[in-house]
Amino acid sequence: MPSRDATTRWEGDLQTGGGTVTLDSSNAGQFPVTFPARTGDPEGMTSPEELIAAAHSSCLAMNFTGTIKKAGYTPGTVDVSAEVTLGPDPEGGFKITEIAITLVAKVEGLDKDKFAELAATAERTCPVTKALAGTTITLDASLAE
């Protein structure tokens, strides 16, 4: 399996400086970052938390479809959102305090109980979920009608 990489170039101090995150593996883009935009109004910039949310939502969408297929069902549409919250750390600085995931999917022939079981399995076995194991992660999964 390949590895992926990104780099950030930062200039200046934390409060007045800024940087650019470059998605090197895919060459998909460069994104400006600053600490004030991270902790306040994004002002068109991304943040580590938004990038984690993107990674988590896309990983879970993929993992859910694989889990559904392995269980013998055909996945339809899958919508996953992840909300990553940054907050103060009692030990100093900041930490990611919570990730709230919402998953809504259409899967023909799947009842609500089996859906809930498979969604929980997909969330638990998602590589990004595993990487973020030290963070409180909640899952709100619902079968679309």
mmCIF file of N, CA and C in Angstrom:
data_model
loop_
_atom_site.group_PDB
_atom_site.id
_atom_site.type_symbol
_atom_site.label_atom_id
_atom_site.label_comp_id
_atom_site.label_asym_id
_atom_site.label_seq_id
_atom_site.Cartn_x
_atom_site.Cartn_y
_atom_site.Cartn_z
ATOM 1 N N MET A 1 0.846 -1.182 0.000
ATOM 2 C CA MET A 1 0.000 0.000 0.000
ATOM 3 C C MET A 1 0.890 1.244 0.000
ATOM 4 N N PRO A 2 0.544 2.218 -0.781
ATOM 5 C CA PRO A 2 1.365 3.430 -0.846
ATOM 6 C C PRO A 2 1.171 4.321 0.380
ATOM 7 N N SER A 3 2.140 5.178 0.611
ATOM 8 C CA SER A 3 1.970 6.212 1.626
ATOM 9 C C SER A 3 1.618 7.508 0.904
ATOM 10 N N ARG A 4 1.080 8.448 1.629
ATOM 11 C CA ARG A 4 0.706 9.750 1.074
ATOM 12 C C ARG A 4 1.398 10.821 1.882
ATOM 13 N N ASP A 5 1.629 11.971 1.264
ATOM 14 C CA ASP A 5 2.308 13.016 2.014
ATOM 15 C C ASP A 5 1.789 14.405 1.668
ATOM 16 N N ALA A 6 1.987 15.266 2.630
ATOM 17 C CA ALA A 6 1.656 16.681 2.509
ATOM 18 C C ALA A 6 2.724 17.452 3.265
ATOM 19 N N THR A 7 2.931 18.689 2.887
ATOM 20 C CA THR A 7 3.899 19.530 3.580
ATOM 21 C C THR A 7 3.273 20.885 3.886
ATOM 22 N N THR A 8 3.823 21.531 4.898
ATOM 23 C CA THR A 8 3.399 22.881 5.239
ATOM 24 C C THR A 8 4.629 23.753 5.380
ATOM 25 N N ARG A 9 4.591 24.900 4.736
ATOM 26 C CA ARG A 9 5.627 25.914 4.921
ATOM 27 C C ARG A 9 4.989 27.046 5.712
ATOM 28 N N TRP A 10 5.616 27.410 6.821
ATOM 29 C CA TRP A 10 5.114 28.441 7.727
ATOM 30 C C TRP A 10 6.138 29.554 7.830
ATOM 31 N N GLU A 11 5.665 30.786 7.887
ATOM 32 C CA GLU A 11 6.538 31.934 8.099
ATOM 33 C C GLU A 11 5.939 32.814 9.174
ATOM 34 N N GLY A 12 6.777 33.254 10.097
ATOM 35 C CA GLY A 12 6.331 34.143 11.159
ATOM 36 C C GLY A 12 5.942 33.389 12.413
ATOM 37 N N ASP A 13 5.426 34.150 13.369
ATOM 38 C CA ASP A 13 5.043 33.535 14.643
ATOM 39 C C ASP A 13 3.623 32.983 14.576
ATOM 40 N N LEU A 14 3.182 32.412 15.674
ATOM 41 C CA LEU A 14 1.880 31.749 15.705
ATOM 42 C C LEU A 14 0.727 32.707 15.428
ATOM 43 N N GLN A 15 0.717 33.858 16.078
ATOM 44 C CA GLN A 15 -0.426 34.770 15.976
ATOM 45 C C GLN A 15 -0.455 35.598 14.696
ATOM 46 N N THR A 16 0.700 35.991 14.173
ATOM 47 C CA THR A 16 0.709 36.874 13.006
ATOM 48 C C THR A 16 1.245 36.200 11.748
ATOM 49 N N GLY A 17 1.801 35.016 11.885
ATOM 50 C CA GLY A 17 2.347 34.314 10.727
ATOM 51 C C GLY A 17 1.286 33.497 10.014
ATOM 52 N N GLY A 18 1.744 32.768 9.024
ATOM 53 C CA GLY A 18 0.834 31.920 8.274
ATOM 54 C C GLY A 18 1.610 30.921 7.456
ATOM 55 N N GLY A 19 0.869 30.009 6.863
ATOM 56 C CA GLY A 19 1.515 28.980 6.084
ATOM 57 C C GLY A 19 0.647 28.507 4.946
ATOM 58 N N THR A 20 1.233 27.577 4.207
ATOM 59 C CA THR A 20 0.541 26.952 3.095
ATOM 60 C C THR A 20 0.728 25.451 3.207
ATOM 61 N N VAL A 21 -0.388 24.732 3.213
ATOM 62 C CA VAL A 21 -0.376 23.277 3.202
ATOM 63 C C VAL A 21 -0.430 22.844 1.735
ATOM 64 N N THR A 22 0.477 21.964 1.350
ATOM 65 C CA THR A 22 0.508 21.438 -0.011
ATOM 66 C C THR A 22 0.244 19.937 0.032
ATOM 67 N N LEU A 23 -0.744 19.501 -0.744
ATOM 68 C CA LEU A 23 -1.027 18.070 -0.862
ATOM 69 C C LEU A 23 -0.085 17.520 -1.927
ATOM 70 N N ASP A 24 1.044 16.996 -1.479
ATOM 71 C CA ASP A 24 2.126 16.605 -2.377
ATOM 72 C C ASP A 24 1.825 15.352 -3.201
ATOM 73 N N SER A 25 1.284 14.324 -2.589
ATOM 74 C CA SER A 25 1.071 13.057 -3.295
ATOM 75 C C SER A 25 0.157 13.225 -4.498
ATOM 76 N N SER A 26 -0.932 13.902 -4.293
ATOM 77 C CA SER A 26 -1.937 14.052 -5.344
ATOM 78 C C SER A 26 -1.745 15.311 -6.175
ATOM 79 N N ASN A 27 -0.987 16.249 -5.644
ATOM 80 C CA ASN A 27 -0.854 17.562 -6.266
ATOM 81 C C ASN A 27 -2.239 18.203 -6.451
ATOM 82 N N ALA A 28 -3.148 17.919 -5.518
ATOM 83 C CA ALA A 28 -4.527 18.399 -5.617
ATOM 84 C C ALA A 28 -4.693 19.859 -5.206
ATOM 85 N N GLY A 29 -3.684 20.429 -4.573
ATOM 86 C CA GLY A 29 -3.830 21.830 -4.246
ATOM 87 C C GLY A 29 -2.957 22.289 -3.105
ATOM 88 N N GLN A 30 -2.975 23.599 -2.946
ATOM 89 C CA GLN A 30 -2.302 24.265 -1.838
ATOM 90 C C GLN A 30 -3.359 25.079 -1.102
ATOM 91 N N PHE A 31 -3.247 25.091 0.234
ATOM 92 C CA PHE A 31 -4.272 25.715 1.049
ATOM 93 C C PHE A 31 -3.631 26.571 2.131
ATOM 94 N N PRO A 32 -4.044 27.850 2.231
ATOM 95 C CA PRO A 32 -3.484 28.721 3.259
ATOM 96 C C PRO A 32 -4.016 28.371 4.644
ATOM 97 N N VAL A 33 -3.149 28.542 5.659
ATOM 98 C CA VAL A 33 -3.529 28.306 7.055
ATOM 99 C C VAL A 33 -2.936 29.405 7.926
ATOM 100 N N THR A 34 -3.709 29.809 8.934
ATOM 101 C CA THR A 34 -3.214 30.706 9.974
ATOM 102 C C THR A 34 -3.842 30.264 11.284
ATOM 103 N N PHE A 35 -3.215 30.625 12.375
ATOM 104 C CA PHE A 35 -3.785 30.277 13.672
ATOM 105 C C PHE A 35 -5.078 31.042 13.945
ATOM 106 N N PRO A 36 -5.150 32.354 13.655
ATOM 107 C CA PRO A 36 -6.423 33.040 13.879
ATOM 108 C C PRO A 36 -7.582 32.439 13.062
ATOM 109 N N ALA A 37 -7.317 31.999 11.834
ATOM 110 C CA ALA A 37 -8.376 31.374 11.034
ATOM 111 C C ALA A 37 -8.724 29.990 11.587
ATOM 112 N N ARG A 38 -7.761 29.348 12.215
ATOM 113 C CA ARG A 38 -8.000 28.028 12.810
ATOM 114 C C ARG A 38 -8.910 28.127 14.024
ATOM 115 N N THR A 39 -8.750 29.170 14.812
ATOM 116 C CA THR A 39 -9.488 29.290 16.065
ATOM 117 C C THR A 39 -10.666 30.257 15.999
ATOM 118 N N GLY A 40 -10.872 30.863 14.835
ATOM 119 C CA GLY A 40 -11.971 31.813 14.678
ATOM 120 C C GLY A 40 -12.633 31.630 13.324
ATOM 121 N N ASP A 41 -12.929 32.747 12.684
ATOM 122 C CA ASP A 41 -13.542 32.738 11.356
ATOM 123 C C ASP A 41 -12.534 32.181 10.350
ATOM 124 N N PRO A 42 -12.913 31.145 9.577
ATOM 125 C CA PRO A 42 -11.960 30.538 8.653
ATOM 126 C C PRO A 42 -11.461 31.472 7.547
ATOM 127 N N GLU A 43 -12.240 32.488 7.220
ATOM 128 C CA GLU A 43 -11.827 33.477 6.216
ATOM 129 C C GLU A 43 -11.283 32.828 4.944
ATOM 130 N N GLY A 44 -11.914 31.732 4.504
ATOM 131 C CA GLY A 44 -11.508 31.074 3.269
ATOM 132 C C GLY A 44 -10.281 30.180 3.399
ATOM 133 N N MET A 45 -9.824 29.973 4.621
ATOM 134 C CA MET A 45 -8.653 29.123 4.841
ATOM 135 C C MET A 45 -9.080 27.810 5.472
ATOM 136 N N THR A 46 -8.231 26.801 5.326
ATOM 137 C CA THR A 46 -8.504 25.521 5.952
ATOM 138 C C THR A 46 -7.779 25.448 7.295
ATOM 139 N N SER A 47 -7.885 24.313 7.950
ATOM 140 C CA SER A 47 -7.224 24.102 9.238
ATOM 141 C C SER A 47 -6.903 22.622 9.374
ATOM 142 N N PRO A 48 -6.022 22.270 10.301
ATOM 143 C CA PRO A 48 -5.775 20.848 10.535
ATOM 144 C C PRO A 48 -7.072 20.096 10.863
ATOM 145 N N GLU A 49 -7.964 20.735 11.604
ATOM 146 C CA GLU A 49 -9.211 20.069 11.975
ATOM 147 C C GLU A 49 -10.097 19.810 10.756
ATOM 148 N N GLU A 50 -10.158 20.759 9.833
ATOM 149 C CA GLU A 50 -10.950 20.552 8.623
ATOM 150 C C GLU A 50 -10.338 19.443 7.766
ATOM 151 N N LEU A 51 -9.019 19.406 7.705
ATOM 152 C CA LEU A 51 -8.359 18.356 6.935
ATOM 153 C C LEU A 51 -8.592 16.986 7.569
ATOM 154 N N ILE A 52 -8.611 16.921 8.897
ATOM 155 C CA ILE A 52 -8.937 15.665 9.586
ATOM 156 C C ILE A 52 -10.381 15.279 9.290
ATOM 157 N N ALA A 53 -11.288 16.259 9.302
ATOM 158 C CA ALA A 53 -12.692 15.983 8.991
ATOM 159 C C ALA A 53 -12.829 15.429 7.575
ATOM 160 N N ALA A 54 -12.101 16.003 6.634
ATOM 161 C CA ALA A 54 -12.141 15.508 5.252
ATOM 162 C C ALA A 54 -11.609 14.080 5.176
ATOM 163 N N ALA A 55 -10.505 13.832 5.863
ATOM 164 C CA ALA A 55 -9.928 12.489 5.859
ATOM 165 C C ALA A 55 -10.885 11.481 6.485
ATOM 166 N N HIS A 56 -11.485 11.862 7.607
ATOM 167 C CA HIS A 56 -12.360 10.937 8.325
ATOM 168 C C HIS A 56 -13.636 10.653 7.527
ATOM 169 N N SER A 57 -14.257 11.682 6.979
ATOM 170 C CA SER A 57 -15.507 11.467 6.245
ATOM 171 C C SER A 57 -15.282 10.647 4.977
ATOM 172 N N SER A 58 -14.211 10.909 4.254
ATOM 173 C CA SER A 58 -13.961 10.150 3.025
ATOM 174 C C SER A 58 -13.556 8.712 3.337
ATOM 175 N N CYS A 59 -12.758 8.519 4.373
ATOM 176 C CA CYS A 59 -12.348 7.170 4.769
ATOM 177 C C CYS A 59 -13.556 6.345 5.198
ATOM 178 N N LEU A 60 -14.418 6.926 6.006
ATOM 179 C CA LEU A 60 -15.577 6.183 6.480
ATOM 180 C C LEU A 60 -16.545 5.874 5.344
ATOM 181 N N ALA A 61 -16.722 6.791 4.414
ATOM 182 C CA ALA A 61 -17.603 6.519 3.263
ATOM 183 C C ALA A 61 -17.089 5.308 2.489
ATOM 184 N N MET A 62 -15.783 5.265 2.251
ATOM 185 C CA MET A 62 -15.195 4.125 1.545
ATOM 186 C C MET A 62 -15.335 2.843 2.359
ATOM 187 N N ASN A 63 -15.011 2.923 3.640
ATOM 188 C CA ASN A 63 -15.052 1.736 4.492
ATOM 189 C C ASN A 63 -16.472 1.212 4.652
ATOM 190 N N PHE A 64 -17.437 2.115 4.742
ATOM 191 C CA PHE A 64 -18.834 1.704 4.862
ATOM 192 C C PHE A 64 -19.274 0.940 3.618
ATOM 193 N N THR A 65 -18.940 1.436 2.427
ATOM 194 C CA THR A 65 -19.355 0.738 1.206
ATOM 195 C C THR A 65 -18.708 -0.641 1.126
ATOM 196 N N GLY A 66 -17.451 -0.752 1.558
ATOM 197 C CA GLY A 66 -16.793 -2.061 1.590
ATOM 198 C C GLY A 66 -17.442 -3.001 2.579
ATOM 199 N N THR A 67 -17.815 -2.478 3.739
ATOM 200 C CA THR A 67 -18.474 -3.282 4.772
ATOM 201 C C THR A 67 -19.835 -3.770 4.288
ATOM 202 N N ILE A 68 -20.579 -2.895 3.642
ATOM 203 C CA ILE A 68 -21.904 -3.239 3.108
ATOM 204 C C ILE A 68 -21.776 -4.323 2.043
ATOM 205 N N LYS A 69 -20.828 -4.138 1.137
ATOM 206 C CA LYS A 69 -20.629 -5.115 0.052
ATOM 207 C C LYS A 69 -20.217 -6.472 0.611
ATOM 208 N N LYS A 70 -19.314 -6.474 1.583
ATOM 209 C CA LYS A 70 -18.851 -7.727 2.199
ATOM 210 C C LYS A 70 -20.009 -8.460 2.877
ATOM 211 N N ALA A 71 -20.980 -7.710 3.382
ATOM 212 C CA ALA A 71 -22.147 -8.311 4.045
ATOM 213 C C ALA A 71 -23.203 -8.781 3.040
ATOM 214 N N GLY A 72 -22.943 -8.580 1.739
ATOM 215 C CA GLY A 72 -23.857 -9.079 0.714
ATOM 216 C C GLY A 72 -24.877 -8.089 0.209
ATOM 217 N N TYR A 73 -24.707 -6.800 0.539
ATOM 218 C CA TYR A 73 -25.631 -5.769 0.089
ATOM 219 C C TYR A 73 -24.954 -4.875 -0.944
ATOM 220 N N THR A 74 -25.774 -4.172 -1.702
ATOM 221 C CA THR A 74 -25.236 -3.240 -2.691
ATOM 222 C C THR A 74 -25.455 -1.821 -2.185
ATOM 223 N N PRO A 75 -24.360 -1.112 -1.922
ATOM 224 C CA PRO A 75 -24.522 0.250 -1.430
ATOM 225 C C PRO A 75 -25.060 1.175 -2.515
ATOM 226 N N GLY A 76 -25.941 2.086 -2.095
ATOM 227 C CA GLY A 76 -26.426 3.141 -2.976
ATOM 228 C C GLY A 76 -25.657 4.403 -2.646
ATOM 229 N N THR A 77 -26.365 5.467 -2.344
ATOM 230 C CA THR A 77 -25.676 6.702 -1.964
ATOM 231 C C THR A 77 -25.261 6.653 -0.503
ATOM 232 N N VAL A 78 -24.126 7.268 -0.240
ATOM 233 C CA VAL A 78 -23.602 7.345 1.122
ATOM 234 C C VAL A 78 -23.129 8.783 1.334
ATOM 235 N N ASP A 79 -23.660 9.432 2.356
ATOM 236 C CA ASP A 79 -23.241 10.789 2.713
ATOM 237 C C ASP A 79 -22.685 10.749 4.127
ATOM 238 N N VAL A 80 -21.439 11.187 4.257
ATOM 239 C CA VAL A 80 -20.786 11.191 5.563
ATOM 240 C C VAL A 80 -20.231 12.586 5.822
ATOM 241 N N SER A 81 -20.535 13.121 6.998
ATOM 242 C CA SER A 81 -19.915 14.383 7.415
ATOM 243 C C SER A 81 -19.222 14.138 8.749
ATOM 244 N N ALA A 82 -18.145 14.860 8.950
ATOM 245 C CA ALA A 82 -17.404 14.764 10.204
ATOM 246 C C ALA A 82 -17.171 16.179 10.708
ATOM 247 N N GLU A 83 -17.517 16.410 11.963
ATOM 248 C CA GLU A 83 -17.300 17.716 12.596
ATOM 249 C C GLU A 83 -16.246 17.541 13.682
ATOM 250 N N VAL A 84 -15.091 18.160 13.451
ATOM 251 C CA VAL A 84 -13.955 18.043 14.359
ATOM 252 C C VAL A 84 -13.895 19.304 15.211
ATOM 253 N N THR A 85 -13.894 19.131 16.522
ATOM 254 C CA THR A 85 -13.912 20.260 17.448
ATOM 255 C C THR A 85 -12.556 20.419 18.127
ATOM 256 N N LEU A 86 -12.030 21.626 18.082
ATOM 257 C CA LEU A 86 -10.791 21.986 18.762
ATOM 258 C C LEU A 86 -11.156 22.704 20.048
ATOM 259 N N GLY A 87 -10.500 22.338 21.133
ATOM 260 C CA GLY A 87 -10.785 22.978 22.409
ATOM 261 C C GLY A 87 -9.553 23.028 23.280
ATOM 262 N N PRO A 88 -9.655 23.706 24.401
ATOM 263 C CA PRO A 88 -8.504 23.794 25.304
ATOM 264 C C PRO A 88 -8.183 22.448 25.924
ATOM 265 N N ASP A 89 -6.913 22.217 26.135
ATOM 266 C CA ASP A 89 -6.442 21.008 26.806
ATOM 267 C C ASP A 89 -6.099 21.380 28.242
ATOM 268 N N PRO A 90 -6.691 20.716 29.238
ATOM 269 C CA PRO A 90 -6.391 21.042 30.639
ATOM 270 C C PRO A 90 -4.895 20.953 30.964
ATOM 271 N N GLU A 91 -4.155 20.180 30.169
ATOM 272 C CA GLU A 91 -2.716 20.044 30.398
ATOM 273 C C GLU A 91 -1.913 21.127 29.682
ATOM 274 N N GLY A 92 -2.610 22.020 28.981
ATOM 275 C CA GLY A 92 -1.959 23.122 28.275
ATOM 276 C C GLY A 92 -2.194 23.040 26.779
ATOM 277 N N GLY A 93 -2.293 24.182 26.153
ATOM 278 C CA GLY A 93 -2.507 24.233 24.709
ATOM 279 C C GLY A 93 -3.914 23.833 24.317
ATOM 280 N N PHE A 94 -4.000 23.177 23.169
ATOM 281 C CA PHE A 94 -5.286 22.766 22.616
ATOM 282 C C PHE A 94 -5.252 21.279 22.300
ATOM 283 N N LYS A 95 -6.448 20.725 22.094
ATOM 284 C CA LYS A 95 -6.555 19.347 21.634
ATOM 285 C C LYS A 95 -7.861 19.189 20.872
ATOM 286 N N ILE A 96 -7.920 18.153 20.076
ATOM 287 C CA ILE A 96 -9.176 17.814 19.424
ATOM 288 C C ILE A 96 -10.029 17.130 20.481
ATOM 289 N N THR A 97 -11.150 17.759 20.799
ATOM 290 C CA THR A 97 -11.981 17.276 21.902
ATOM 291 C C THR A 97 -13.053 16.291 21.467
ATOM 292 N N GLU A 98 -13.449 16.373 20.204
ATOM 293 C CA GLU A 98 -14.536 15.507 19.750
ATOM 294 C C GLU A 98 -14.587 15.477 18.233
ATOM 295 N N ILE A 99 -15.036 14.343 17.712
ATOM 296 C CA ILE A 99 -15.368 14.225 16.297
ATOM 297 C C ILE A 99 -16.770 13.648 16.232
ATOM 298 N N ALA A 100 -17.692 14.409 15.661
ATOM 299 C CA ALA A 100 -19.078 13.951 15.504
ATOM 300 C C ALA A 100 -19.288 13.582 14.042
ATOM 301 N N ILE A 101 -19.641 12.334 13.823
ATOM 302 C CA ILE A 101 -19.826 11.832 12.464
ATOM 303 C C ILE A 101 -21.305 11.597 12.217
ATOM 304 N N THR A 102 -21.754 12.010 11.044
ATOM 305 C CA THR A 102 -23.110 11.719 10.597
ATOM 306 C C THR A 102 -23.003 10.934 9.296
ATOM 307 N N LEU A 103 -23.654 9.784 9.250
ATOM 308 C CA LEU A 103 -23.652 8.918 8.070
ATOM 309 C C LEU A 103 -25.095 8.641 7.693
ATOM 310 N N VAL A 104 -25.440 8.947 6.459
ATOM 311 C CA VAL A 104 -26.771 8.665 5.932
ATOM 312 C C VAL A 104 -26.559 7.901 4.632
ATOM 313 N N ALA A 105 -27.228 6.763 4.502
ATOM 314 C CA ALA A 105 -27.013 5.946 3.311
ATOM 315 C C ALA A 105 -28.303 5.296 2.837
ATOM 316 N N LYS A 106 -28.345 5.022 1.546
ATOM 317 C CA LYS A 106 -29.419 4.231 0.949
ATOM 318 C C LYS A 106 -28.828 2.877 0.597
ATOM 319 N N VAL A 107 -29.437 1.830 1.140
ATOM 320 C CA VAL A 107 -28.998 0.472 0.847
ATOM 321 C C VAL A 107 -30.258 -0.379 0.695
ATOM 322 N N GLU A 108 -30.516 -0.856 -0.497
ATOM 323 C CA GLU A 108 -31.709 -1.665 -0.763
ATOM 324 C C GLU A 108 -31.662 -2.973 0.027
ATOM 325 N N GLY A 109 -32.813 -3.330 0.618
ATOM 326 C CA GLY A 109 -32.952 -4.604 1.288
ATOM 327 C C GLY A 109 -32.334 -4.698 2.670
ATOM 328 N N LEU A 110 -31.892 -3.590 3.211
ATOM 329 C CA LEU A 110 -31.229 -3.583 4.521
ATOM 330 C C LEU A 110 -32.157 -2.977 5.561
ATOM 331 N N ASP A 111 -32.424 -3.728 6.642
ATOM 332 C CA ASP A 111 -33.279 -3.182 7.690
ATOM 333 C C ASP A 111 -32.462 -2.299 8.637
ATOM 334 N N LYS A 112 -33.151 -1.538 9.462
ATOM 335 C CA LYS A 112 -32.494 -0.550 10.324
ATOM 336 C C LYS A 112 -31.521 -1.178 11.320
ATOM 337 N N ASP A 113 -31.859 -2.323 11.887
ATOM 338 C CA ASP A 113 -30.972 -2.960 12.865
ATOM 339 C C ASP A 113 -29.673 -3.429 12.224
ATOM 340 N N LYS A 114 -29.784 -4.086 11.070
ATOM 341 C CA LYS A 114 -28.589 -4.563 10.369
ATOM 342 C C LYS A 114 -27.767 -3.370 9.880
ATOM 343 N N PHE A 115 -28.441 -2.321 9.426
ATOM 344 C CA PHE A 115 -27.750 -1.103 9.002
ATOM 345 C C PHE A 115 -26.932 -0.525 10.151
ATOM 346 N N ALA A 116 -27.545 -0.409 11.326
ATOM 347 C CA ALA A 116 -26.849 0.148 12.492
ATOM 348 C C ALA A 116 -25.632 -0.700 12.839
ATOM 349 N N GLU A 117 -25.779 -2.014 12.774
ATOM 350 C CA GLU A 117 -24.658 -2.923 13.059
ATOM 351 C C GLU A 117 -23.519 -2.722 12.058
ATOM 352 N N LEU A 118 -23.849 -2.654 10.780
ATOM 353 C CA LEU A 118 -22.826 -2.504 9.746
ATOM 354 C C LEU A 118 -22.183 -1.118 9.784
ATOM 355 N N ALA A 119 -22.969 -0.084 10.092
ATOM 356 C CA ALA A 119 -22.408 1.266 10.212
ATOM 357 C C ALA A 119 -21.422 1.326 11.368
ATOM 358 N N ALA A 120 -21.772 0.705 12.495
ATOM 359 C CA ALA A 120 -20.871 0.689 13.655
ATOM 360 C C ALA A 120 -19.594 -0.088 13.339
ATOM 361 N N THR A 121 -19.723 -1.193 12.622
ATOM 362 C CA THR A 121 -18.546 -1.968 12.223
ATOM 363 C C THR A 121 -17.648 -1.143 11.311
ATOM 364 N N ALA A 122 -18.253 -0.474 10.335
ATOM 365 C CA ALA A 122 -17.474 0.357 9.411
ATOM 366 C C ALA A 122 -16.761 1.482 10.150
ATOM 367 N N GLU A 123 -17.428 2.104 11.105
ATOM 368 C CA GLU A 123 -16.805 3.199 11.860
ATOM 369 C C GLU A 123 -15.661 2.663 12.715
ATOM 370 N N ARG A 124 -15.875 1.553 13.366
ATOM 371 C CA ARG A 124 -14.863 0.965 14.244
ATOM 372 C C ARG A 124 -13.632 0.489 13.474
ATOM 373 N N THR A 125 -13.822 0.006 12.244
ATOM 374 C CA THR A 125 -12.715 -0.544 11.459
ATOM 375 C C THR A 125 -12.129 0.445 10.458
ATOM 376 N N CYS A 126 -12.632 1.652 10.440
ATOM 377 C CA CYS A 126 -12.118 2.699 9.553
ATOM 378 C C CYS A 126 -10.674 3.040 9.962
ATOM 379 N N PRO A 127 -9.718 3.030 9.023
ATOM 380 C CA PRO A 127 -8.333 3.352 9.371
ATOM 381 C C PRO A 127 -8.156 4.720 10.035
ATOM 382 N N VAL A 128 -8.910 5.722 9.610
ATOM 383 C CA VAL A 128 -8.772 7.040 10.230
ATOM 384 C C VAL A 128 -9.342 7.023 11.644
ATOM 385 N N THR A 129 -10.455 6.326 11.861
ATOM 386 C CA THR A 129 -10.982 6.180 13.217
ATOM 387 C C THR A 129 -9.932 5.555 14.125
ATOM 388 N N LYS A 130 -9.282 4.521 13.633
ATOM 389 C CA LYS A 130 -8.243 3.855 14.418
ATOM 390 C C LYS A 130 -7.096 4.817 14.739
ATOM 391 N N ALA A 131 -6.713 5.638 13.768
ATOM 392 C CA ALA A 131 -5.619 6.586 13.984
ATOM 393 C C ALA A 131 -5.976 7.648 15.013
ATOM 394 N N LEU A 132 -7.260 7.930 15.153
ATOM 395 C CA LEU A 132 -7.738 8.975 16.067
ATOM 396 C C LEU A 132 -8.322 8.381 17.347
ATOM 397 N N ALA A 133 -7.882 7.202 17.721
ATOM 398 C CA ALA A 133 -8.467 6.463 18.838
ATOM 399 C C ALA A 133 -8.443 7.213 20.164
ATOM 400 N N GLY A 134 -7.561 8.174 20.344
ATOM 401 C CA GLY A 134 -7.503 8.922 21.591
ATOM 402 C C GLY A 134 -8.532 10.035 21.682
ATOM 403 N N THR A 135 -9.373 10.166 20.673
ATOM 404 C CA THR A 135 -10.367 11.236 20.611
ATOM 405 C C THR A 135 -11.764 10.656 20.766
ATOM 406 N N THR A 136 -12.652 11.375 21.414
ATOM 407 C CA THR A 136 -14.044 10.949 21.512
ATOM 408 C C THR A 136 -14.689 11.083 20.141
ATOM 409 N N ILE A 137 -15.177 9.970 19.609
ATOM 410 C CA ILE A 137 -15.816 9.952 18.294
ATOM 411 C C ILE A 137 -17.223 9.422 18.468
ATOM 412 N N THR A 138 -18.205 10.177 17.970
ATOM 413 C CA THR A 138 -19.590 9.716 18.021
ATOM 414 C C THR A 138 -20.081 9.485 16.602
ATOM 415 N N LEU A 139 -20.992 8.536 16.457
ATOM 416 C CA LEU A 139 -21.562 8.206 15.152
ATOM 417 C C LEU A 139 -23.080 8.290 15.230
ATOM 418 N N ASP A 140 -23.650 9.076 14.316
ATOM 419 C CA ASP A 140 -25.096 9.144 14.150
ATOM 420 C C ASP A 140 -25.366 8.617 12.749
ATOM 421 N N ALA A 141 -25.824 7.382 12.650
ATOM 422 C CA ALA A 141 -26.038 6.749 11.366
ATOM 423 C C ALA A 141 -27.531 6.535 11.131
ATOM 424 N N SER A 142 -27.974 6.844 9.905
ATOM 425 C CA SER A 142 -29.379 6.625 9.586
ATOM 426 C C SER A 142 -29.528 6.123 8.158
ATOM 427 N N LEU A 143 -30.462 5.228 8.013
ATOM 428 C CA LEU A 143 -30.778 4.651 6.715
ATOM 429 C C LEU A 143 -31.751 5.586 6.011
ATOM 430 N N ALA A 144 -31.352 6.043 4.835
ATOM 431 C CA ALA A 144 -32.194 6.962 4.084
ATOM 432 C C ALA A 144 -33.365 6.191 3.474
ATOM 433 N N GLU A 145 -34.471 6.868 3.357
ATOM 434 C CA GLU A 145 -35.668 6.224 2.802
ATOM 435 C C GLU A 145 -35.754 6.471 1.330
#
